[in-house]
CSV table of C-alpha atoms and ligand atoms in Angstrom, one decimal:
chain,number,residue,atom,x,y,z
E,761,MET,CA,0.0,0.0,0.0
E,762,THR,CA,1.2,3.5,-0.8
E,763,THR,CA,1.2,6.2,1.9
E,764,ASN,CA,-1.9,7.8,0.3
E,765,GLU,CA,-3.6,4.5,0.3
E,766,GLN,CA,-2.7,3.9,3.9
E,767,LEU,CA,-3.9,7.4,4.9
E,768,PHE,CA,-7.1,6.8,3.0
E,769,ALA,CA,-7.8,3.5,4.7
E,770,ARG,CA,-7.1,5.1,8.1
E,771,ALA,CA,-9.2,8.1,7.3
E,772,GLN,CA,-12.2,6.0,6.3
E,773,ARG,CA,-12.2,4.4,9.7
E,774,VAL,CA,-12.9,7.7,11.5
E,775,ILE,CA,-14.3,10.1,8.8
E,776,PRO,CA,-17.3,9.1,6.5
E,777,GLY,CA,-15.8,8.3,3.2
E,778,GLY,CA,-12.4,9.4,4.5
E,779,VAL,CA,-13.1,13.0,3.6
E,780,ASN,CA,-14.7,16.1,5.0
E,781,SER,CA,-16.2,17.1,1.7
E,782,PRO,CA,-17.5,14.4,-0.8
E,783,VAL,CA,-15.7,15.6,-4.0
E,784,ARG,CA,-12.3,15.1,-2.3
E,785,ALA,CA,-12.9,11.3,-2.3
E,786,PHE,CA,-12.3,10.9,-6.0
E,787,ARG,CA,-15.5,8.8,-6.4
E,788,ALA,CA,-16.3,10.5,-9.7
E,789,VAL,CA,-12.9,9.7,-11.2
E,790,GLY,CA,-11.9,6.6,-9.2
E,791,GLY,CA,-8.6,5.9,-7.6
E,792,THR,CA,-7.0,7.0,-4.3
E,793,PRO,CA,-7.2,10.6,-3.2
E,794,ARG,CA,-3.9,12.3,-2.7
E,795,PHE,CA,-3.4,13.4,1.0
E,796,ILE,CA,-1.8,16.8,0.7
E,797,ALA,CA,1.1,17.5,3.1
E,798,ARG,CA,1.9,21.1,2.0
E,799,ALA,CA,1.5,23.7,-0.7
E,800,GLN,CA,3.5,26.6,-2.0
E,801,GLY,CA,2.9,28.9,-4.9
E,802,ALA,CA,1.3,27.0,-7.7
E,803,TYR,CA,2.2,23.6,-6.2
E,804,MET,CA,1.0,21.0,-3.8
E,805,TRP,CA,2.9,18.0,-2.4
E,806,ASP,CA,1.2,14.9,-1.3
E,807,ALA,CA,2.1,12.6,1.6
E,808,GLU,CA,4.5,10.7,-0.7
E,809,GLY,CA,6.4,13.8,-1.7
E,810,GLN,CA,4.9,13.9,-5.2
E,811,ARG,CA,4.5,17.4,-6.5
E,812,TYR,CA,1.5,18.6,-8.4
E,813,ILE,CA,0.8,21.8,-10.4
E,814,ASP,CA,-2.4,22.8,-8.6
E,815,TYR,CA,-5.5,23.7,-10.6
E,816,ILE,CA,-7.9,23.3,-7.7
E,817,GLY,CA,-6.6,26.1,-5.6
E,818,SER,CA,-8.9,25.0,-2.7
E,819,TRP,CA,-11.8,25.2,-5.3
E,820,GLY,CA,-11.1,28.9,-5.9
E,821,PRO,CA,-9.8,30.7,-2.8
E,822,MET,CA,-6.1,30.4,-3.6
E,823,ILE,CA,-6.1,33.0,-6.4
E,824,LEU,CA,-2.6,34.3,-5.3
E,825,GLY,CA,-1.2,30.8,-5.1
E,826,HIS,CA,-0.3,29.1,-1.8
E,827,GLY,CA,1.7,31.0,0.9
E,828,HIS,CA,1.8,34.5,-0.5
E,829,PRO,CA,4.1,36.4,1.8
E,830,ALA,CA,1.9,39.4,2.3
E,831,VAL,CA,-1.1,37.2,3.2
E,832,LEU,CA,1.0,35.0,5.5
E,833,ASP,CA,2.3,38.2,7.2
E,834,ALA,CA,-1.2,39.6,7.7
E,835,VAL,CA,-2.5,36.3,9.1
E,836,HIS,CA,0.4,36.0,11.5
E,837,LYS,CA,0.0,39.5,12.8
E,838,ALA,CA,-3.8,39.0,13.2
E,839,ALA,CA,-3.3,35.6,15.0
E,840,MET,CA,-0.9,37.2,17.5
E,841,ASP,CA,-3.6,39.7,18.4
E,842,GLY,CA,-6.2,37.0,19.0
E,843,PHE,CA,-8.1,34.4,17.1
E,844,SER,CA,-11.7,35.3,17.9
E,845,PHE,CA,-13.5,37.7,20.2
E,846,GLY,CA,-17.3,37.4,19.6
E,847,ALA,CA,-17.3,41.2,19.4
E,848,PRO,CA,-17.0,43.6,16.5
E,849,THR,CA,-13.6,44.6,15.1
E,850,GLU,CA,-12.4,47.3,12.8
E,851,ARG,CA,-11.1,44.8,10.3
E,852,GLU,CA,-14.7,43.6,9.6
E,853,ILE,CA,-15.5,47.1,8.6
E,854,GLU,CA,-12.4,47.3,6.4
E,855,LEU,CA,-13.4,44.0,4.6
E,856,ALA,CA,-17.0,45.1,4.2
E,857,GLU,CA,-15.8,48.5,2.8
E,858,ALA,CA,-13.4,46.7,0.4
E,859,ILE,CA,-16.1,44.4,-0.9
E,860,ILE,CA,-18.6,47.3,-1.4
E,861,ALA,CA,-16.0,49.4,-3.2
E,862,LEU,CA,-15.5,46.6,-5.7
E,863,VAL,CA,-19.2,45.6,-6.2
E,864,PRO,CA,-21.5,48.6,-7.1
E,865,SER,CA,-24.7,46.6,-6.6
E,866,VAL,CA,-23.9,46.1,-2.9
E,867,ASP,CA,-24.5,48.8,-0.2
E,868,GLN,CA,-24.0,46.5,2.8
E,869,VAL,CA,-22.7,43.0,3.5
E,870,ARG,CA,-23.0,40.5,6.3
E,871,LEU,CA,-19.9,38.3,6.8
E,872,VAL,CA,-20.3,34.6,7.6
E,873,SER,CA,-18.1,31.5,7.6
E,874,SER,CA,-19.0,29.5,4.5
E,875,GLY,CA,-20.7,29.8,1.1
E,876,THR,CA,-23.5,27.5,2.2
E,877,GLU,CA,-24.2,29.8,5.2
E,878,ALA,CA,-24.1,32.9,2.9
E,879,GLY,CA,-26.5,31.3,0.3
E,880,MET,CA,-28.8,30.0,3.0
E,881,SER,CA,-29.0,33.4,4.6
E,882,ALA,CA,-29.5,35.3,1.3
E,883,LEU,CA,-32.4,32.9,0.5
E,884,ARG,CA,-34.0,33.6,3.9
E,885,LEU,CA,-33.5,37.3,3.5
E,886,ALA,CA,-35.0,37.3,0.0
E,887,ARG,CA,-38.1,35.5,1.3
E,888,GLY,CA,-38.3,37.8,4.4
E,889,ALA,CA,-37.9,41.0,2.3
E,890,THR,CA,-40.5,40.0,-0.3
E,891,GLY,CA,-42.9,38.1,1.9
E,892,ARG,CA,-42.9,35.4,-0.7
E,893,THR,CA,-42.0,31.7,-0.5
E,894,LYS,CA,-41.3,30.3,-3.9
E,895,ILE,CA,-37.7,30.3,-5.3
E,896,ILE,CA,-36.1,29.4,-8.7
E,897,LYS,CA,-32.8,27.8,-9.1
E,898,PHE,CA,-31.2,26.1,-12.1
E,899,GLU,CA,-30.1,22.5,-12.7
E,900,GLY,CA,-26.3,22.3,-12.5
E,901,CYS,CA,-26.0,25.2,-10.2
E,902,TYR,CA,-24.8,24.5,-6.6
E,903,HIS,CA,-25.5,27.0,-3.9
E,904,GLY,CA,-24.2,25.0,-0.9
E,905,HIS,CA,-26.0,22.3,1.0
E,906,ALA,CA,-28.9,24.2,2.7
E,907,ASP,CA,-32.0,22.0,2.5
E,908,ALA,CA,-34.1,24.3,0.3
E,909,LEU,CA,-31.3,24.3,-2.3
E,910,LEU,CA,-30.6,20.6,-2.5
E,911,VAL,CA,-33.2,20.1,-5.1
E,912,LYS,CA,-33.4,18.5,-8.6
E,913,ALA,CA,-35.9,19.4,-11.3
E,914,GLY,CA,-39.5,18.4,-10.9
E,915,SER,CA,-41.3,16.2,-13.3
E,916,GLY,CA,-42.4,19.1,-15.5
E,917,LEU,CA,-42.2,22.8,-15.9
E,918,ALA,CA,-43.4,24.8,-12.9
E,919,THR,CA,-43.6,21.7,-10.8
E,920,PHE,CA,-41.7,21.8,-7.6
E,921,GLY,CA,-38.4,20.0,-7.1
E,922,PHE,CA,-37.5,16.8,-5.5
E,923,PRO,CA,-34.7,16.5,-2.8
E,924,THR,CA,-31.3,15.5,-4.1
E,925,SER,CA,-30.4,14.3,-0.6
E,926,ALA,CA,-31.9,12.0,1.9
E,927,GLY,CA,-33.0,13.9,5.1
E,928,VAL,CA,-34.5,16.8,3.1
E,929,PRO,CA,-38.2,16.8,3.7
E,930,GLU,CA,-40.5,17.2,0.6
E,931,ASP,CA,-42.1,20.0,2.5
E,932,VAL,CA,-38.9,22.0,2.4
E,933,VAL,CA,-38.3,21.7,-1.3
E,934,LYS,CA,-41.8,22.0,-2.5
E,935,HIS,CA,-41.3,25.8,-2.8
E,936,THR,CA,-38.2,25.4,-5.0
E,937,LEU,CA,-38.6,25.4,-8.8
E,938,VAL,CA,-35.6,24.0,-10.7
E,939,LEU,CA,-35.3,25.2,-14.3
E,940,GLU,CA,-32.9,24.6,-17.1
E,941,TYR,CA,-29.9,27.0,-17.3
E,942,ASN,CA,-30.0,29.2,-20.4
E,943,ASN,CA,-33.6,28.2,-21.2
E,944,LEU,CA,-35.4,31.4,-22.0
E,945,GLN,CA,-38.8,29.8,-22.8
E,946,GLN,CA,-38.9,28.1,-19.4
E,947,ILE,CA,-38.3,31.2,-17.3
E,948,GLU,CA,-40.8,33.2,-19.4
E,949,GLU,CA,-43.5,30.5,-18.9
E,950,THR,CA,-42.7,30.1,-15.2
E,951,PHE,CA,-42.9,33.8,-14.5
E,952,ALA,CA,-46.1,34.0,-16.5
E,953,LEU,CA,-47.6,31.3,-14.4
E,954,GLN,CA,-46.4,32.3,-10.9
E,955,GLY,CA,-44.0,35.3,-11.2
E,956,ASP,CA,-45.8,37.2,-8.5
E,957,GLU,CA,-45.2,34.4,-6.0
E,958,ILE,CA,-41.4,34.1,-6.6
E,959,ALA,CA,-39.2,35.5,-3.8
E,960,CYS,CA,-36.0,35.1,-5.8
E,961,VAL,CA,-34.1,33.6,-8.6
E,962,MET,CA,-30.7,32.3,-7.4
E,963,ILE,CA,-28.1,31.7,-10.1
E,964,GLU,CA,-24.4,31.1,-10.6
E,965,PRO,CA,-23.9,33.7,-13.4
E,966,ILE,CA,-20.9,31.9,-14.7
E,967,ALA,CA,-21.6,28.4,-13.5
E,968,GLY,CA,-18.6,26.5,-12.0
E,969,ASN,CA,-20.5,23.5,-10.6
E,970,MET,CA,-21.3,22.1,-14.0
E,971,ASN,CA,-17.8,22.6,-15.2
E,972,PHE,CA,-17.8,26.0,-16.9
E,973,VAL,CA,-21.0,27.3,-18.4
E,974,ARG,CA,-21.9,31.0,-19.0
E,975,ALA,CA,-25.4,32.4,-18.7
E,976,SER,CA,-26.1,33.8,-22.2
E,977,VAL,CA,-26.7,37.5,-22.5
E,978,PRO,CA,-30.3,37.1,-23.7
E,979,PHE,CA,-31.0,34.7,-20.8
E,980,MET,CA,-29.5,37.0,-18.2
E,981,THR,CA,-31.3,40.0,-19.8
E,982,LYS,CA,-34.6,38.2,-19.6
E,983,LEU,CA,-34.0,37.1,-16.0
E,984,ARG,CA,-33.3,40.7,-15.0
E,985,GLU,CA,-36.4,41.9,-16.8
E,986,LEU,CA,-38.7,39.3,-15.4
E,987,CYS,CA,-37.5,39.7,-11.8
E,988,THR,CA,-37.9,43.5,-12.0
E,989,LYS,CA,-41.4,43.1,-13.6
E,990,HIS,CA,-42.6,40.6,-11.0
E,991,GLY,CA,-40.9,42.0,-7.9
E,992,ALA,CA,-38.6,38.9,-7.5
E,993,MET,CA,-35.0,39.3,-6.3
E,994,LEU,CA,-32.2,38.3,-8.7
E,995,VAL,CA,-29.6,36.7,-6.4
E,996,PHE,CA,-26.1,36.2,-7.9
E,997,ASP,CA,-24.3,33.3,-6.3
E,998,GLU,CA,-20.7,34.5,-6.8
E,999,VAL,CA,-19.1,32.3,-4.2
E,1000,MET,CA,-16.9,30.8,-7.0
E,1001,SER,CA,-17.0,33.6,-9.6
E,1002,GLY,CA,-16.7,36.6,-7.3
E,1003,PHE,CA,-13.3,38.2,-7.4
E,1004,ARG,CA,-12.2,35.2,-9.5
E,1005,VAL,CA,-13.5,35.8,-13.0
E,1006,ALA,CA,-13.0,39.6,-12.6
E,1007,LEU,CA,-12.2,42.0,-9.8
E,1008,GLY,CA,-15.9,42.9,-9.7
E,1009,GLY,CA,-17.0,39.3,-10.2
E,1010,ALA,CA,-19.3,38.0,-12.9
E,1011,GLN,CA,-21.7,40.8,-12.4
E,1012,SER,CA,-19.1,43.3,-13.7
E,1013,VAL,CA,-18.8,41.1,-16.8
E,1014,TYR,CA,-22.5,41.2,-17.4
E,1015,ALA,CA,-22.7,45.0,-16.6
E,1016,GLN,CA,-20.3,45.5,-19.6
E,1017,LEU,CA,-22.6,43.4,-21.9
E,1018,ILE,CA,-26.0,44.6,-20.5
E,1019,PRO,CA,-26.1,48.4,-19.9
E,1020,GLY,CA,-27.0,49.1,-16.2
E,1021,PHE,CA,-27.1,45.5,-15.2
E,1022,LYS,CA,-27.1,44.7,-11.5
E,1023,PRO,CA,-28.4,41.8,-9.4
E,1024,ASP,CA,-30.5,42.6,-6.3
E,1025,MET,CA,-28.3,40.5,-3.9
E,1026,SER,CA,-24.9,38.8,-4.2
E,1027,VAL,CA,-23.3,35.9,-2.3
E,1028,PHE,CA,-19.6,35.7,-2.0
E,1029,GLY,CA,-17.0,33.3,-0.6
E,1030,LYS,CA,-13.7,31.5,-1.4
E,1031,VAL,CA,-11.5,34.4,-2.6
E,1032,ILE,CA,-12.7,36.9,0.0
E,1033,GLY,CA,-11.4,34.5,2.7
E,1034,GLY,CA,-8.1,33.8,0.9
E,1035,GLY,CA,-8.3,30.2,2.0
E,1036,MET,CA,-9.8,30.8,5.4
E,1037,PRO,CA,-13.4,30.2,6.4
E,1038,LEU,CA,-15.1,33.4,5.3
E,1039,ALA,CA,-18.1,34.2,3.1
E,1040,ALA,CA,-20.6,37.1,2.7
E,1041,PHE,CA,-23.9,38.1,1.3
E,1042,GLY,CA,-24.9,41.7,0.4
E,1043,GLY,CA,-27.4,43.9,-1.3
E,1044,THR,CA,-29.1,47.3,-1.1
E,1045,LYS,CA,-29.3,49.0,2.3
E,1046,ASP,CA,-33.1,48.6,2.2
E,1047,VAL,CA,-32.9,44.8,1.8
E,1048,MET,CA,-30.0,44.3,4.2
E,1049,SER,CA,-31.8,46.4,6.9
E,1050,GLN,CA,-34.3,43.6,7.1
E,1051,LEU,CA,-31.6,41.6,8.9
E,1052,ALA,CA,-31.4,41.2,12.7
E,1053,PRO,CA,-30.7,43.2,14.8
E,1054,LEU,CA,-32.4,45.9,12.7
E,1055,GLY,CA,-35.1,43.8,11.0
E,1056,PRO,CA,-37.2,40.7,11.3
E,1057,VAL,CA,-34.9,38.2,9.4
E,1058,TYR,CA,-32.7,36.4,11.8
E,1059,GLN,CA,-29.1,35.5,11.0
E,1060,ALA,CA,-26.1,35.0,13.2
E,1061,GLY,CA,-22.7,33.2,13.6
E,1062,THR,CA,-20.1,32.7,16.3
E,1063,LEU,CA,-17.2,33.0,14.0
E,1064,SER,CA,-18.7,35.5,11.5
E,1065,GLY,CA,-16.2,38.1,10.5
E,1066,ASN,CA,-13.4,36.2,12.3
E,1067,PRO,CA,-10.4,38.5,12.9
E,1068,VAL,CA,-7.8,36.1,11.4
E,1069,ALA,CA,-10.0,35.2,8.4
E,1070,THR,CA,-10.7,38.9,7.7
E,1071,ALA,CA,-7.0,39.6,7.7
E,1072,CYS,CA,-6.5,36.8,5.2
E,1073,GLY,CA,-9.3,38.0,3.0
E,1074,LEU,CA,-8.3,41.7,3.1
E,1075,ALA,CA,-4.6,40.9,2.2
E,1076,THR,CA,-5.9,38.8,-0.7
E,1077,LEU,CA,-8.2,41.5,-2.0
E,1078,LYS,CA,-5.4,44.0,-1.7
E,1079,GLU,CA,-3.1,41.9,-3.9
E,1080,ILE,CA,-5.8,41.1,-6.6
E,1081,SER,CA,-6.8,44.8,-6.8
E,1082,LYS,CA,-3.3,45.8,-8.0
E,1083,PRO,CA,-3.2,47.2,-11.6
E,1084,GLY,CA,-2.8,44.5,-14.2
E,1085,PHE,CA,-3.5,41.5,-11.9
E,1086,PHE,CA,-6.5,40.3,-13.7
E,1087,ASP,CA,-5.2,41.1,-17.2
E,1088,ALA,CA,-2.2,38.8,-16.5
E,1089,LEU,CA,-4.3,36.1,-14.8
E,1090,SER,CA,-6.9,36.1,-17.7
E,1091,ALA,CA,-4.1,35.9,-20.3
E,1092,LYS,CA,-2.4,33.0,-18.5
E,1093,THR,CA,-5.7,31.1,-18.1
E,1094,GLN,CA,-6.7,31.6,-21.7
E,1095,GLY,CA,-3.2,30.4,-22.7
E,1096,LEU,CA,-3.9,27.2,-20.7
E,1097,VAL,CA,-7.2,26.6,-22.4
E,1098,LYS,CA,-5.8,27.3,-25.9
E,1099,GLY,CA,-2.9,24.9,-25.1
E,1100,LEU,CA,-5.2,22.1,-24.1
E,1101,GLU,CA,-7.4,22.6,-27.2
E,1102,SER,CA,-4.2,22.6,-29.4
E,1103,ALA,CA,-2.9,19.4,-27.8
E,1104,ALA,CA,-6.3,17.7,-28.3
E,1105,ARG,CA,-6.4,18.8,-31.9
E,1106,ASP,CA,-2.9,17.2,-32.5
E,1107,ALA,CA,-4.2,14.0,-30.8
E,1108,GLY,CA,-7.3,14.0,-32.8
E,1109,VAL,CA,-9.5,14.3,-29.7
E,1110,PRO,CA,-12.5,16.6,-29.5
E,1111,LEU,CA,-11.9,19.1,-26.7
E,1112,VAL,CA,-13.3,22.6,-26.2
E,1113,GLY,CA,-12.7,25.0,-23.4
E,1114,ASP,CA,-13.6,28.4,-22.0
E,1115,SER,CA,-12.3,30.7,-19.3
E,1116,GLN,CA,-13.0,34.0,-17.6
E,1117,GLY,CA,-10.3,35.6,-15.4
E,1118,GLY,CA,-8.7,32.8,-13.4
E,1119,MET,CA,-11.5,30.3,-13.8
E,1120,PHE,CA,-11.6,27.8,-16.7
E,1121,GLY,CA,-13.3,24.6,-17.9
E,1122,PHE,CA,-12.9,22.1,-20.7
E,1123,PHE,CA,-15.1,19.4,-22.2
E,1124,PHE,CA,-14.4,16.4,-24.4
E,1125,ALA,CA,-17.0,17.6,-26.9
E,1126,ASP,CA,-17.1,19.6,-30.1
E,1127,SER,CA,-18.9,22.7,-28.7
E,1128,LEU,CA,-19.4,24.4,-25.3
E,1129,PRO,CA,-22.4,22.9,-23.4
E,1130,GLN,CA,-25.0,25.5,-22.5
E,1131,ASN,CA,-26.7,23.5,-19.7
E,1132,TYR,CA,-26.3,20.7,-17.2
E,1133,GLY,CA,-27.8,17.9,-19.4
E,1134,VAL,CA,-25.3,18.6,-22.2
E,1135,VAL,CA,-22.4,18.8,-19.7
E,1136,MET,CA,-23.3,15.4,-18.2
E,1137,ALA,CA,-23.6,13.8,-21.7
E,1138,THR,CA,-19.9,14.6,-22.5
E,1139,ASP,CA,-17.4,11.8,-22.5
E,1140,LYS,CA,-17.0,10.8,-18.8
E,1141,GLU,CA,-14.7,7.8,-19.4
E,1142,ARG,CA,-12.3,9.9,-21.5
E,1143,PHE,CA,-12.4,12.7,-18.9
E,1144,ASN,CA,-11.5,10.2,-16.1
E,1145,ARG,CA,-8.7,8.6,-18.1
E,1146,PHE,CA,-7.3,12.1,-18.8
E,1147,PHE,CA,-7.7,13.2,-15.2
E,1148,HIS,CA,-5.5,10.2,-14.0
E,1149,GLY,CA,-3.1,10.6,-16.9
E,1150,MET,CA,-2.5,14.2,-15.8
E,1151,LEU,CA,-2.4,13.3,-12.1
E,1152,ASP,CA,0.3,10.7,-12.9
E,1153,ARG,CA,2.2,13.4,-14.7
E,1154,GLY,CA,2.1,15.8,-11.8
E,1155,VAL,CA,-0.9,17.9,-12.7
E,1156,TYR,CA,-3.8,18.0,-10.3
E,1157,LEU,CA,-7.1,18.9,-12.1
E,1158,ALA,CA,-10.6,19.0,-10.6
E,1159,PRO,CA,-11.5,15.3,-9.9
E,1160,ALA,CA,-14.9,15.4,-11.7
E,1161,LEU,CA,-16.0,16.5,-15.2
E,1162,TYR,CA,-18.6,18.7,-13.7
E,1163,GLU,CA,-16.1,20.9,-11.8
E,1164,ALA,CA,-14.3,24.0,-13.0
E,1165,GLY,CA,-10.6,24.6,-12.7
E,1166,PHE,CA,-8.6,27.5,-11.3
E,1167,VAL,CA,-5.3,29.3,-12.2
E,1168,SER,CA,-3.4,31.4,-9.7
E,1169,ALA,CA,-1.0,34.4,-10.0
E,1170,ALA,CA,1.7,32.0,-8.9
E,1171,HIS,CA,1.3,29.7,-12.0
E,1172,SER,CA,4.3,30.5,-14.3
E,1173,ALA,CA,4.5,30.3,-18.1
E,1174,ASP,CA,6.6,27.2,-17.5
E,1175,ASP,CA,3.9,25.7,-15.4
E,1176,ILE,CA,1.3,26.3,-18.1
E,1177,ALA,CA,3.7,24.9,-20.8
E,1178,ALA,CA,4.4,21.8,-18.6
E,1179,THR,CA,0.7,21.3,-18.2
E,1180,VAL,CA,0.0,21.4,-21.9
E,1181,GLN,CA,3.0,19.1,-22.5
E,1182,ALA,CA,1.5,16.6,-19.9
E,1183,ALA,CA,-1.9,16.9,-21.7
E,1184,ALA,CA,-0.3,16.1,-25.1
E,1185,ALA,CA,1.1,12.9,-23.6
E,1186,ALA,CA,-2.0,12.0,-21.6
E,1187,LEU,CA,-4.3,12.5,-24.6
E,1188,LYS,CA,-2.2,10.1,-26.7
E,1189,ALA,CA,-1.9,7.5,-24.0
H,186,KE4,P1,-19.1,26.3,0.8
H,186,KE4,O1,-20.2,26.0,1.8
H,186,KE4,O2,-18.5,25.0,0.3
H,186,KE4,O3,-18.0,27.3,1.4
H,186,KE4,O4,-19.7,27.0,-0.4
H,186,KE4,C1,-20.8,26.4,-1.1
H,186,KE4,C2,-20.9,26.9,-2.5
H,186,KE4,C3,-21.8,27.9,-2.8
H,186,KE4,N1,-22.0,28.4,-4.1
H,186,KE4,C4,-21.1,28.0,-5.0
H,186,KE4,C5,-21.3,28.7,-6.4
H,186,KE4,C6,-20.1,27.1,-4.8
H,186,KE4,O5,-19.3,26.7,-5.8
H,186,KE4,C7,-20.0,26.5,-3.5
H,186,KE4,C8,-18.9,25.5,-3.2
H,186,KE4,N2,-18.2,25.0,-4.3
H,186,KE4,C9,-17.7,23.6,-4.2
H,186,KE4,C10,-17.0,23.3,-5.6
H,186,KE4,N3,-17.8,22.7,-6.5
H,186,KE4,C11,-16.7,23.5,-3.1
H,186,KE4,C12,-16.0,22.1,-3.0
H,186,KE4,C13,-16.6,21.2,-2.0
H,186,KE4,O6,-17.8,21.1,-2.0
H,186,KE4,O7,-15.8,20.5,-1.4
């Protein structure tokens, strides 16, 4: 048994599935998960000393790469002043101010400890602020594991969803409608039928939980129009895309394509914590003032706005706000995708990819999927073979065809070239 295999066997004795988050168990791709001992820059080393070029980046947070000196320094200083107080601190104000400065649609934010908590709270706030119960989400979008959001599509249009998890009562999900991403007709019909009962539409504007799928401009334009017309809130789940696809998140990308575009509420996570447990949700002052202690919508958290996590997040935001950061990151990520496409062409394998900022995806297909059903119909066996071929060559990609990938500022041109070279070999194997 290898050390990773030994650790996995030991882990499974005391932790369900041997992991603290299911995707880490490699069940979608098979094989033994790599137990990571340390990471630095663009690299991770497993318990056997094997080095990997890291395209997970903790599923998005590590946009600077691992162990950025300015972030380490900020975290160390904060930790020396205390881990947690259960009382307000100035740094929470500074982080809130930094987020609001970068996201024009947000007047106020509430800091929490995970994307799930942020999404769950935003959903409660949307329902509390509108006095409505029904919500719309889209197949293939993941908004964390709050009960009301663990839902798959109902049997037909405008029918309510079914739980995707045991332990979620039908009662909880019967208010959740699950529609097809990028399906204009469905949202028009649904809003025509029950638009005045919809509290919110929650969407990943650039979806990273069905690999990498963009909401089309016509679809997003129609969503905005229908939410405004019917008094429903458009909630952008930017836990993954926020401060990752652009400094202003996906909403800044759509604001360039759709004049005056803004969501009503936004959910953030990952990058704003810089790898530490921190997330947030925000919106207009009117909406956010519905939250306790001001308003009737309750929400709370022992470690919300944690002093060490806010230091990590602030230091991260400061670095990514520097001039040219996203231009360089976008170009590097585009270069990776083009390199993968070129290697696949040379190998006679259909592969198409896309990227925005430091987030990317690729599919063993001839064209970019526009929704979950098409993503899941792409060649899974070929993906899994490719995943392991890359892992064996020291490149750690997302261990599932429905996940996105992430490039950091620490990835060098040589790392990208080495990745493309490994891909050329893996595709021919
Ligand atoms: P967390 O509760 O995992 O911090 O965030 C939930 C969440 C909410 N919204 C979006 C758009 C997300 O991508 C996530 C979490 N993303 C997954 C990656 N597919 C995290 C990885 C994992 O579950 O281990």
